[in-house]
JSON list of N, CA and C in Angstrom, two decimals:
[
{"chain": "A", "resi": 228, "resn": "MET", "atom": "N", "xyz": [20.04, 25.50, -16.44]},
{"chain": "A", "resi": 228, "resn": "MET", "atom": "CA", "xyz": [18.92, 24.64, -16.47]},
{"chain": "A", "resi": 228, "resn": "MET", "atom": "C", "xyz": [19.16, 23.54, -15.29]},
{"chain": "A", "resi": 229, "resn": "PRO", "atom": "N", "xyz": [18.24, 23.32, -14.46]},
{"chain": "A", "resi": 229, "resn": "PRO", "atom": "CA", "xyz": [18.50, 22.27, -13.52]},
{"chain": "A", "resi": 229, "resn": "PRO", "atom": "C", "xyz": [18.75, 20.91, -14.06]},
{"chain": "A", "resi": 230, "resn": "THR", "atom": "N", "xyz": [19.57, 20.15, -13.49]},
{"chain": "A", "resi": 230, "resn": "THR", "atom": "CA", "xyz": [19.70, 18.97, -13.84]},
{"chain": "A", "resi": 230, "resn": "THR", "atom": "C", "xyz": [18.97, 17.87, -12.86]},
{"chain": "A", "resi": 231, "resn": "LYS", "atom": "N", "xyz": [18.88, 16.52, -13.26]},
{"chain": "A", "resi": 231, "resn": "LYS", "atom": "CA", "xyz": [18.33, 15.69, -12.37]},
{"chain": "A", "resi": 231, "resn": "LYS", "atom": "C", "xyz": [18.98, 15.38, -10.96]},
{"chain": "A", "resi": 232, "resn": "SER", "atom": "N", "xyz": [20.31, 15.86, -11.09]},
{"chain": "A", "resi": 232, "resn": "SER", "atom": "CA", "xyz": [20.98, 15.49, -9.67]},
{"chain": "A", "resi": 232, "resn": "SER", "atom": "C", "xyz": [20.70, 16.49, -8.52]},
{"chain": "A", "resi": 233, "resn": "ASN", "atom": "N", "xyz": [20.32, 17.70, -9.02]},
{"chain": "A", "resi": 233, "resn": "ASN", "atom": "CA", "xyz": [19.94, 18.68, -7.80]},
{"chain": "A", "resi": 233, "resn": "ASN", "atom": "C", "xyz": [18.53, 18.89, -7.61]},
{"chain": "A", "resi": 234, "resn": "ASN", "atom": "N", "xyz": [18.32, 19.35, -6.69]},
{"chain": "A", "resi": 234, "resn": "ASN", "atom": "CA", "xyz": [16.93, 19.36, -6.23]},
{"chain": "A", "resi": 234, "resn": "ASN", "atom": "C", "xyz": [16.25, 20.91, -6.44]},
{"chain": "A", "resi": 235, "resn": "THR", "atom": "N", "xyz": [16.87, 21.76, -7.21]},
{"chain": "A", "resi": 235, "resn": "THR", "atom": "CA", "xyz": [16.31, 22.97, -7.50]},
{"chain": "A", "resi": 235, "resn": "THR", "atom": "C", "xyz": [15.70, 23.22, -8.68]},
{"chain": "A", "resi": 236, "resn": "GLY", "atom": "N", "xyz": [14.04, 23.21, -8.63]},
{"chain": "A", "resi": 236, "resn": "GLY", "atom": "CA", "xyz": [13.57, 23.49, -9.82]},
{"chain": "A", "resi": 236, "resn": "GLY", "atom": "C", "xyz": [13.23, 22.00, -10.66]},
{"chain": "A", "resi": 237, "resn": "GLY", "atom": "N", "xyz": [13.70, 21.04, -10.10]},
{"chain": "A", "resi": 237, "resn": "GLY", "atom": "CA", "xyz": [13.51, 19.83, -10.82]},
{"chain": "A", "resi": 237, "resn": "GLY", "atom": "C", "xyz": [12.20, 19.21, -10.60]},
{"chain": "A", "resi": 238, "resn": "ARG", "atom": "N", "xyz": [11.95, 17.93, -10.71]},
{"chain": "A", "resi": 238, "resn": "ARG", "atom": "CA", "xyz": [10.67, 17.58, -10.97]},
{"chain": "A", "resi": 238, "resn": "ARG", "atom": "C", "xyz": [10.26, 16.61, -9.55]},
{"chain": "A", "resi": 239, "resn": "GLY", "atom": "N", "xyz": [10.77, 17.27, -8.41]},
{"chain": "A", "resi": 239, "resn": "GLY", "atom": "CA", "xyz": [10.26, 16.22, -7.22]},
{"chain": "A", "resi": 239, "resn": "GLY", "atom": "C", "xyz": [9.26, 16.91, -6.65]},
{"chain": "A", "resi": 240, "resn": "GLY", "atom": "N", "xyz": [8.79, 16.09, -5.60]},
{"chain": "A", "resi": 240, "resn": "GLY", "atom": "CA", "xyz": [7.42, 16.10, -4.99]},
{"chain": "A", "resi": 240, "resn": "GLY", "atom": "C", "xyz": [6.28, 15.43, -5.69]},
{"chain": "A", "resi": 241, "resn": "ALA", "atom": "N", "xyz": [5.15, 15.58, -5.07]},
{"chain": "A", "resi": 241, "resn": "ALA", "atom": "CA", "xyz": [4.04, 14.84, -5.33]},
{"chain": "A", "resi": 241, "resn": "ALA", "atom": "C", "xyz": [3.26, 15.20, -6.54]},
{"chain": "A", "resi": 242, "resn": "ARG", "atom": "N", "xyz": [2.88, 14.36, -7.56]},
{"chain": "A", "resi": 242, "resn": "ARG", "atom": "CA", "xyz": [2.37, 14.89, -8.72]},
{"chain": "A", "resi": 242, "resn": "ARG", "atom": "C", "xyz": [0.76, 14.92, -8.64]},
{"chain": "A", "resi": 243, "resn": "PRO", "atom": "N", "xyz": [0.20, 15.70, -9.22]},
{"chain": "A", "resi": 243, "resn": "PRO", "atom": "CA", "xyz": [-1.28, 15.84, -9.22]},
{"chain": "A", "resi": 243, "resn": "PRO", "atom": "C", "xyz": [-1.89, 14.37, -9.92]},
{"chain": "A", "resi": 244, "resn": "GLY", "atom": "N", "xyz": [-3.02, 13.96, -9.43]},
{"chain": "A", "resi": 244, "resn": "GLY", "atom": "CA", "xyz": [-3.51, 12.61, -9.70]},
{"chain": "A", "resi": 244, "resn": "GLY", "atom": "C", "xyz": [-2.78, 11.21, -9.44]},
{"chain": "A", "resi": 245, "resn": "ALA", "atom": "N", "xyz": [-1.56, 11.55, -8.93]},
{"chain": "A", "resi": 245, "resn": "ALA", "atom": "CA", "xyz": [-0.88, 10.26, -8.34]},
{"chain": "A", "resi": 245, "resn": "ALA", "atom": "C", "xyz": [-1.62, 9.52, -7.17]},
{"chain": "A", "resi": 246, "resn": "GLY", "atom": "N", "xyz": [-1.42, 8.47, -7.08]},
{"chain": "A", "resi": 246, "resn": "GLY", "atom": "CA", "xyz": [-1.96, 7.52, -5.92]},
{"chain": "A", "resi": 246, "resn": "GLY", "atom": "C", "xyz": [-3.08, 6.76, -6.35]},
{"chain": "A", "resi": 247, "resn": "ARG", "atom": "N", "xyz": [-3.63, 6.13, -5.12]},
{"chain": "A", "resi": 247, "resn": "ARG", "atom": "CA", "xyz": [-4.54, 5.13, -5.37]},
{"chain": "A", "resi": 247, "resn": "ARG", "atom": "C", "xyz": [-6.04, 5.92, -5.65]},
{"chain": "A", "resi": 248, "resn": "LYS", "atom": "N", "xyz": [-6.80, 5.48, -6.68]},
{"chain": "A", "resi": 248, "resn": "LYS", "atom": "CA", "xyz": [-8.11, 6.37, -7.03]},
{"chain": "A", "resi": 248, "resn": "LYS", "atom": "C", "xyz": [-9.09, 6.06, -5.82]},
{"chain": "A", "resi": 249, "resn": "LYS", "atom": "N", "xyz": [-10.21, 6.94, -5.56]},
{"chain": "A", "resi": 249, "resn": "LYS", "atom": "CA", "xyz": [-11.13, 6.68, -4.43]},
{"chain": "A", "resi": 249, "resn": "LYS", "atom": "C", "xyz": [-12.08, 5.73, -4.95]},
{"chain": "A", "resi": 250, "resn": "THR", "atom": "N", "xyz": [-12.52, 4.90, -4.04]},
{"chain": "A", "resi": 250, "resn": "THR", "atom": "CA", "xyz": [-13.74, 3.76, -4.29]},
{"chain": "A", "resi": 250, "resn": "THR", "atom": "C", "xyz": [-14.95, 4.55, -4.60]},
{"chain": "A", "resi": 251, "resn": "ALA", "atom": "N", "xyz": [-15.58, 3.83, -5.45]},
{"chain": "A", "resi": 251, "resn": "ALA", "atom": "CA", "xyz": [-16.79, 4.58, -6.00]},
{"chain": "A", "resi": 251, "resn": "ALA", "atom": "C", "xyz": [-17.86, 4.19, -4.77]},
{"chain": "A", "resi": 252, "resn": "ILE", "atom": "N", "xyz": [-18.74, 5.34, -4.50]},
{"chain": "A", "resi": 252, "resn": "ILE", "atom": "CA", "xyz": [-19.82, 5.16, -3.61]},
{"chain": "A", "resi": 252, "resn": "ILE", "atom": "C", "xyz": [-20.54, 4.05, -3.69]},
{"chain": "A", "resi": 253, "resn": "ALA", "atom": "N", "xyz": [-21.04, 3.52, -4.80]},
{"chain": "A", "resi": 253, "resn": "ALA", "atom": "CA", "xyz": [-21.74, 2.34, -5.11]},
{"chain": "A", "resi": 253, "resn": "ALA", "atom": "C", "xyz": [-21.20, 1.13, -4.74]},
{"chain": "A", "resi": 254, "resn": "ASP", "atom": "N", "xyz": [-19.70, 1.09, -4.79]},
{"chain": "A", "resi": 254, "resn": "ASP", "atom": "CA", "xyz": [-19.17, 0.02, -4.31]},
{"chain": "A", "resi": 254, "resn": "ASP", "atom": "C", "xyz": [-19.03, 0.00, -2.77]},
{"chain": "A", "resi": 255, "resn": "LYS", "atom": "N", "xyz": [-18.97, 1.10, -2.33]},
{"chain": "A", "resi": 255, "resn": "LYS", "atom": "CA", "xyz": [-19.07, 1.17, -0.89]},
{"chain": "A", "resi": 255, "resn": "LYS", "atom": "C", "xyz": [-20.37, 0.83, -0.12]},
{"chain": "A", "resi": 256, "resn": "ILE", "atom": "N", "xyz": [-21.51, 1.05, -0.96]},
{"chain": "A", "resi": 256, "resn": "ILE", "atom": "CA", "xyz": [-22.67, 0.66, -0.26]},
{"chain": "A", "resi": 256, "resn": "ILE", "atom": "C", "xyz": [-22.92, -0.82, -0.37]},
{"chain": "A", "resi": 257, "resn": "ILE", "atom": "N", "xyz": [-22.50, -1.40, -1.40]},
{"chain": "A", "resi": 257, "resn": "ILE", "atom": "CA", "xyz": [-22.53, -2.84, -1.77]},
{"chain": "A", "resi": 257, "resn": "ILE", "atom": "C", "xyz": [-21.71, -3.88, -0.80]},
{"chain": "A", "resi": 258, "resn": "SER", "atom": "N", "xyz": [-20.32, -3.32, -0.25]},
{"chain": "A", "resi": 258, "resn": "SER", "atom": "CA", "xyz": [-19.61, -3.92, 0.37]},
{"chain": "A", "resi": 258, "resn": "SER", "atom": "C", "xyz": [-19.93, -3.73, 1.94]},
{"chain": "A", "resi": 259, "resn": "GLY", "atom": "N", "xyz": [-20.87, -3.00, 2.29]},
{"chain": "A", "resi": 259, "resn": "GLY", "atom": "CA", "xyz": [-21.31, -2.69, 3.67]},
{"chain": "A", "resi": 259, "resn": "GLY", "atom": "C", "xyz": [-20.28, -2.12, 4.33]},
{"chain": "A", "resi": 260, "resn": "ASN", "atom": "N", "xyz": [-20.00, -2.77, 5.54]},
{"chain": "A", "resi": 260, "resn": "ASN", "atom": "CA", "xyz": [-18.83, -2.25, 6.58]},
{"chain": "A", "resi": 260, "resn": "ASN", "atom": "C", "xyz": [-17.70, -3.00, 6.44]},
{"chain": "A", "resi": 261, "resn": "PRO", "atom": "N", "xyz": [-16.87, -3.13, 5.41]},
{"chain": "A", "resi": 261, "resn": "PRO", "atom": "CA", "xyz": [-16.02, -4.21, 5.39]},
{"chain": "A", "resi": 261, "resn": "PRO", "atom": "C", "xyz": [-14.68, -4.13, 6.44]},
{"chain": "A", "resi": 262, "resn": "GLY", "atom": "N", "xyz": [-14.20, -2.78, 7.12]},
{"chain": "A", "resi": 262, "resn": "GLY", "atom": "CA", "xyz": [-13.43, -2.67, 8.12]},
{"chain": "A", "resi": 262, "resn": "GLY", "atom": "C", "xyz": [-13.87, -2.91, 9.52]},
{"chain": "A", "resi": 263, "resn": "ASN", "atom": "N", "xyz": [-15.30, -3.25, 9.45]},
{"chain": "A", "resi": 263, "resn": "ASN", "atom": "CA", "xyz": [-15.94, -3.72, 10.76]},
{"chain": "A", "resi": 263, "resn": "ASN", "atom": "C", "xyz": [-15.76, -2.17, 11.87]},
{"chain": "A", "resi": 264, "resn": "ARG", "atom": "N", "xyz": [-15.68, -1.23, 11.49]},
{"chain": "A", "resi": 264, "resn": "ARG", "atom": "CA", "xyz": [-15.77, 0.05, 12.29]},
{"chain": "A", "resi": 264, "resn": "ARG", "atom": "C", "xyz": [-17.11, 0.11, 12.99]},
{"chain": "A", "resi": 265, "resn": "LYS", "atom": "N", "xyz": [-16.98, 0.76, 14.10]},
{"chain": "A", "resi": 265, "resn": "LYS", "atom": "CA", "xyz": [-18.21, 0.95, 14.84]},
{"chain": "A", "resi": 265, "resn": "LYS", "atom": "C", "xyz": [-18.95, 2.08, 14.20]},
{"chain": "A", "resi": 266, "resn": "ILE", "atom": "N", "xyz": [-20.24, 1.86, 13.85]},
{"chain": "A", "resi": 266, "resn": "ILE", "atom": "CA", "xyz": [-21.14, 2.95, 13.28]},
{"chain": "A", "resi": 266, "resn": "ILE", "atom": "C", "xyz": [-21.84, 3.57, 14.28]},
{"chain": "A", "resi": 267, "resn": "THR", "atom": "N", "xyz": [-21.70, 5.02, 14.09]},
{"chain": "A", "resi": 267, "resn": "THR", "atom": "CA", "xyz": [-22.41, 5.86, 15.01]},
{"chain": "A", "resi": 267, "resn": "THR", "atom": "C", "xyz": [-23.51, 6.32, 14.41]},
{"chain": "A", "resi": 268, "resn": "VAL", "atom": "N", "xyz": [-24.71, 6.19, 15.17]},
{"chain": "A", "resi": 268, "resn": "VAL", "atom": "CA", "xyz": [-25.81, 6.80, 14.90]},
{"chain": "A", "resi": 268, "resn": "VAL", "atom": "C", "xyz": [-26.10, 8.20, 15.31]},
{"chain": "A", "resi": 269, "resn": "LEU", "atom": "N", "xyz": [-26.41, 9.35, 14.47]},
{"chain": "A", "resi": 269, "resn": "LEU", "atom": "CA", "xyz": [-26.69, 10.29, 15.15]},
{"chain": "A", "resi": 269, "resn": "LEU", "atom": "C", "xyz": [-27.81, 10.75, 15.27]},
{"chain": "A", "resi": 270, "resn": "ASP", "atom": "N", "xyz": [-28.17, 11.42, 16.63]},
{"chain": "A", "resi": 270, "resn": "ASP", "atom": "CA", "xyz": [-29.39, 11.68, 17.15]},
{"chain": "A", "resi": 270, "resn": "ASP", "atom": "C", "xyz": [-29.69, 12.99, 16.78]},
{"chain": "A", "resi": 271, "resn": "ILE", "atom": "N", "xyz": [-30.80, 13.27, 15.80]},
{"chain": "A", "resi": 271, "resn": "ILE", "atom": "CA", "xyz": [-31.11, 14.61, 15.31]},
{"chain": "A", "resi": 271, "resn": "ILE", "atom": "C", "xyz": [-32.40, 14.67, 15.68]},
{"chain": "A", "resi": 272, "resn": "PRO", "atom": "N", "xyz": [-32.63, 15.92, 16.49]},
{"chain": "A", "resi": 272, "resn": "PRO", "atom": "CA", "xyz": [-33.75, 16.20, 17.23]},
{"chain": "A", "resi": 272, "resn": "PRO", "atom": "C", "xyz": [-34.94, 16.77, 16.04]},
{"chain": "A", "resi": 273, "resn": "GLU", "atom": "N", "xyz": [-36.16, 16.58, 16.26]},
{"chain": "A", "resi": 273, "resn": "GLU", "atom": "CA", "xyz": [-37.23, 16.77, 15.42]},
{"chain": "A", "resi": 273, "resn": "GLU", "atom": "C", "xyz": [-37.29, 18.49, 15.81]},
{"chain": "A", "resi": 274, "resn": "ILE", "atom": "N", "xyz": [-37.38, 19.30, 14.54]},
{"chain": "A", "resi": 274, "resn": "ILE", "atom": "CA", "xyz": [-37.42, 20.68, 14.93]},
{"chain": "A", "resi": 274, "resn": "ILE", "atom": "C", "xyz": [-38.84, 20.94, 13.87]},
{"chain": "A", "resi": 275, "resn": "GLU", "atom": "N", "xyz": [-39.18, 22.16, 14.43]},
{"chain": "A", "resi": 275, "resn": "GLU", "atom": "CA", "xyz": [-40.72, 22.75, 13.44]},
{"chain": "A", "resi": 275, "resn": "GLU", "atom": "C", "xyz": [-40.08, 23.89, 12.51]},
{"chain": "A", "resi": 276, "resn": "GLY", "atom": "N", "xyz": [-41.08, 23.78, 11.60]},
{"chain": "A", "resi": 276, "resn": "GLY", "atom": "CA", "xyz": [-40.57, 24.92, 10.54]},
{"chain": "A", "resi": 276, "resn": "GLY", "atom": "C", "xyz": [-41.15, 26.12, 10.86]},
{"chain": "A", "resi": 277, "resn": "VAL", "atom": "N", "xyz": [-40.65, 27.36, 10.42]},
{"chain": "A", "resi": 277, "resn": "VAL", "atom": "CA", "xyz": [-41.05, 28.52, 10.66]},
{"chain": "A", "resi": 277, "resn": "VAL", "atom": "C", "xyz": [-41.41, 29.28, 9.47]},
{"chain": "A", "resi": 278, "resn": "ASP", "atom": "N", "xyz": [-42.55, 30.31, 9.40]},
{"chain": "A", "resi": 278, "resn": "ASP", "atom": "CA", "xyz": [-42.71, 30.78, 8.16]},
{"chain": "A", "resi": 278, "resn": "ASP", "atom": "C", "xyz": [-41.83, 31.84, 7.76]},
{"chain": "A", "resi": 279, "resn": "MET", "atom": "N", "xyz": [-41.73, 31.99, 6.22]},
{"chain": "A", "resi": 279, "resn": "MET", "atom": "CA", "xyz": [-40.48, 32.92, 5.82]},
{"chain": "A", "resi": 279, "resn": "MET", "atom": "C", "xyz": [-41.25, 34.14, 5.89]},
{"chain": "A", "resi": 280, "resn": "PRO", "atom": "N", "xyz": [-40.33, 35.23, 6.29]},
{"chain": "A", "resi": 280, "resn": "PRO", "atom": "CA", "xyz": [-40.81, 36.66, 6.29]},
{"chain": "A", "resi": 280, "resn": "PRO", "atom": "C", "xyz": [-40.91, 37.13, 4.74]},
{"chain": "A", "resi": 281, "resn": "LYS", "atom": "N", "xyz": [-41.89, 38.17, 4.72]},
{"chain": "A", "resi": 281, "resn": "LYS", "atom": "CA", "xyz": [-42.05, 38.50, 3.20]},
{"chain": "A", "resi": 281, "resn": "LYS", "atom": "C", "xyz": [-40.72, 39.50, 2.86]},
{"chain": "A", "resi": 282, "resn": "PRO", "atom": "N", "xyz": [-40.37, 39.36, 1.70]},
{"chain": "A", "resi": 282, "resn": "PRO", "atom": "CA", "xyz": [-39.25, 39.96, 1.11]},
{"chain": "A", "resi": 282, "resn": "PRO", "atom": "C", "xyz": [-39.50, 41.71, 1.11]},
{"chain": "A", "resi": 283, "resn": "HIS", "atom": "N", "xyz": [-38.49, 42.49, 1.13]},
{"chain": "A", "resi": 283, "resn": "HIS", "atom": "CA", "xyz": [-38.48, 43.84, 1.31]},
{"chain": "A", "resi": 283, "resn": "HIS", "atom": "C", "xyz": [-39.23, 44.13, -0.02]},
{"chain": "A", "resi": 284, "resn": "ASP", "atom": "N", "xyz": [-39.61, 45.44, -0.02]},
{"chain": "A", "resi": 284, "resn": "ASP", "atom": "CA", "xyz": [-40.22, 45.94, -1.37]},
{"chain": "A", "resi": 284, "resn": "ASP", "atom": "C", "xyz": [-39.23, 46.22, -2.42]},
{"chain": "A", "resi": 285, "resn": "PHE", "atom": "N", "xyz": [-38.07, 46.55, -1.90]},
{"chain": "A", "resi": 285, "resn": "PHE", "atom": "CA", "xyz": [-36.95, 46.88, -3.06]},
{"chain": "A", "resi": 285, "resn": "PHE", "atom": "C", "xyz": [-36.69, 45.83, -3.68]},
{"chain": "A", "resi": 286, "resn": "LEU", "atom": "N", "xyz": [-36.82, 44.58, -3.23]},
{"chain": "A", "resi": 286, "resn": "LEU", "atom": "CA", "xyz": [-36.42, 43.32, -3.99]},
{"chain": "A", "resi": 286, "resn": "LEU", "atom": "C", "xyz": [-37.34, 43.19, -5.26]},
{"chain": "A", "resi": 287, "resn": "SER", "atom": "N", "xyz": [-38.61, 43.75, -5.15]},
{"chain": "A", "resi": 287, "resn": "SER", "atom": "CA", "xyz": [-39.47, 43.50, -6.14]},
{"chain": "A", "resi": 287, "resn": "SER", "atom": "C", "xyz": [-39.61, 44.74, -6.80]},
{"chain": "A", "resi": 288, "resn": "ALA", "atom": "N", "xyz": [-38.92, 45.61, -6.82]},
{"chain": "A", "resi": 288, "resn": "ALA", "atom": "CA", "xyz": [-38.78, 46.78, -7.59]},
{"chain": "A", "resi": 288, "resn": "ALA", "atom": "C", "xyz": [-38.61, 46.63, -8.93]},
{"chain": "A", "resi": 289, "resn": "GLU", "atom": "N", "xyz": [-38.99, 47.64, -9.85]},
{"chain": "A", "resi": 289, "resn": "GLU", "atom": "CA", "xyz": [-38.40, 47.59, -11.35]},
{"chain": "A", "resi": 289, "resn": "GLU", "atom": "C", "xyz": [-36.79, 47.72, -11.56]},
{"chain": "A", "resi": 290, "resn": "GLN", "atom": "N", "xyz": [-36.47, 46.84, -12.26]},
{"chain": "A", "resi": 290, "resn": "GLN", "atom": "CA", "xyz": [-34.89, 46.94, -12.31]},
{"chain": "A", "resi": 290, "resn": "GLN", "atom": "C", "xyz": [-34.51, 47.98, -13.41]},
{"chain": "A", "resi": 291, "resn": "ARG", "atom": "N", "xyz": [-33.21, 48.02, -13.50]},
{"chain": "A", "resi": 291, "resn": "ARG", "atom": "CA", "xyz": [-32.57, 49.09, -14.45]},
{"chain": "A", "resi": 291, "resn": "ARG", "atom": "C", "xyz": [-32.99, 48.84, -15.81]},
{"chain": "A", "resi": 292, "resn": "ASP", "atom": "N", "xyz": [-32.96, 47.43, -16.23]},
{"chain": "A", "resi": 292, "resn": "ASP", "atom": "CA", "xyz": [-33.25, 47.12, -17.54]},
{"chain": "A", "resi": 292, "resn": "ASP", "atom": "C", "xyz": [-34.69, 47.19, -17.83]},
{"chain": "A", "resi": 293, "resn": "GLY", "atom": "N", "xyz": [-35.63, 47.44, -17.02]},
{"chain": "A", "resi": 293, "resn": "GLY", "atom": "CA", "xyz": [-37.13, 47.72, -17.07]},
{"chain": "A", "resi": 293, "resn": "GLY", "atom": "C", "xyz": [-37.75, 46.36, -16.81]},
{"chain": "A", "resi": 294, "resn": "THR", "atom": "N", "xyz": [-37.17, 45.16, -16.35]},
{"chain": "A", "resi": 294, "resn": "THR", "atom": "CA", "xyz": [-37.88, 44.04, -15.96]},
{"chain": "A", "resi": 294, "resn": "THR", "atom": "C", "xyz": [-38.33, 44.23, -14.49]},
{"chain": "A", "resi": 295, "resn": "LYS", "atom": "N", "xyz": [-39.16, 43.51, -14.16]},
{"chain": "A", "resi": 295, "resn": "LYS", "atom": "CA", "xyz": [-39.69, 43.51, -12.65]},
{"chain": "A", "resi": 295, "resn": "LYS", "atom": "C", "xyz": [-39.44, 42.16, -12.05]},
{"chain": "A", "resi": 296, "resn": "ASP", "atom": "N", "xyz": [-38.57, 42.11, -11.28]},
{"chain": "A", "resi": 296, "resn": "ASP", "atom": "CA", "xyz": [-37.99, 40.67, -10.57]},
{"chain": "A", "resi": 296, "resn": "ASP", "atom": "C", "xyz": [-38.26, 40.74, -9.19]}
]
């Protein structure tokens, strides 16, 4: 059985859940930009929608259990 003094199979290393908890998103929104980091605005181009193609017939066929999906 490993003892505290050796490092083979002991309890060394990071623990799950250890450390500082993350700040809630609501608190981040209220505080604004506390670190005064530069805010980058993304340039998202306008795109047009496309009509969806019809599904294949086998997708609408009768299923093994008798239902039609």
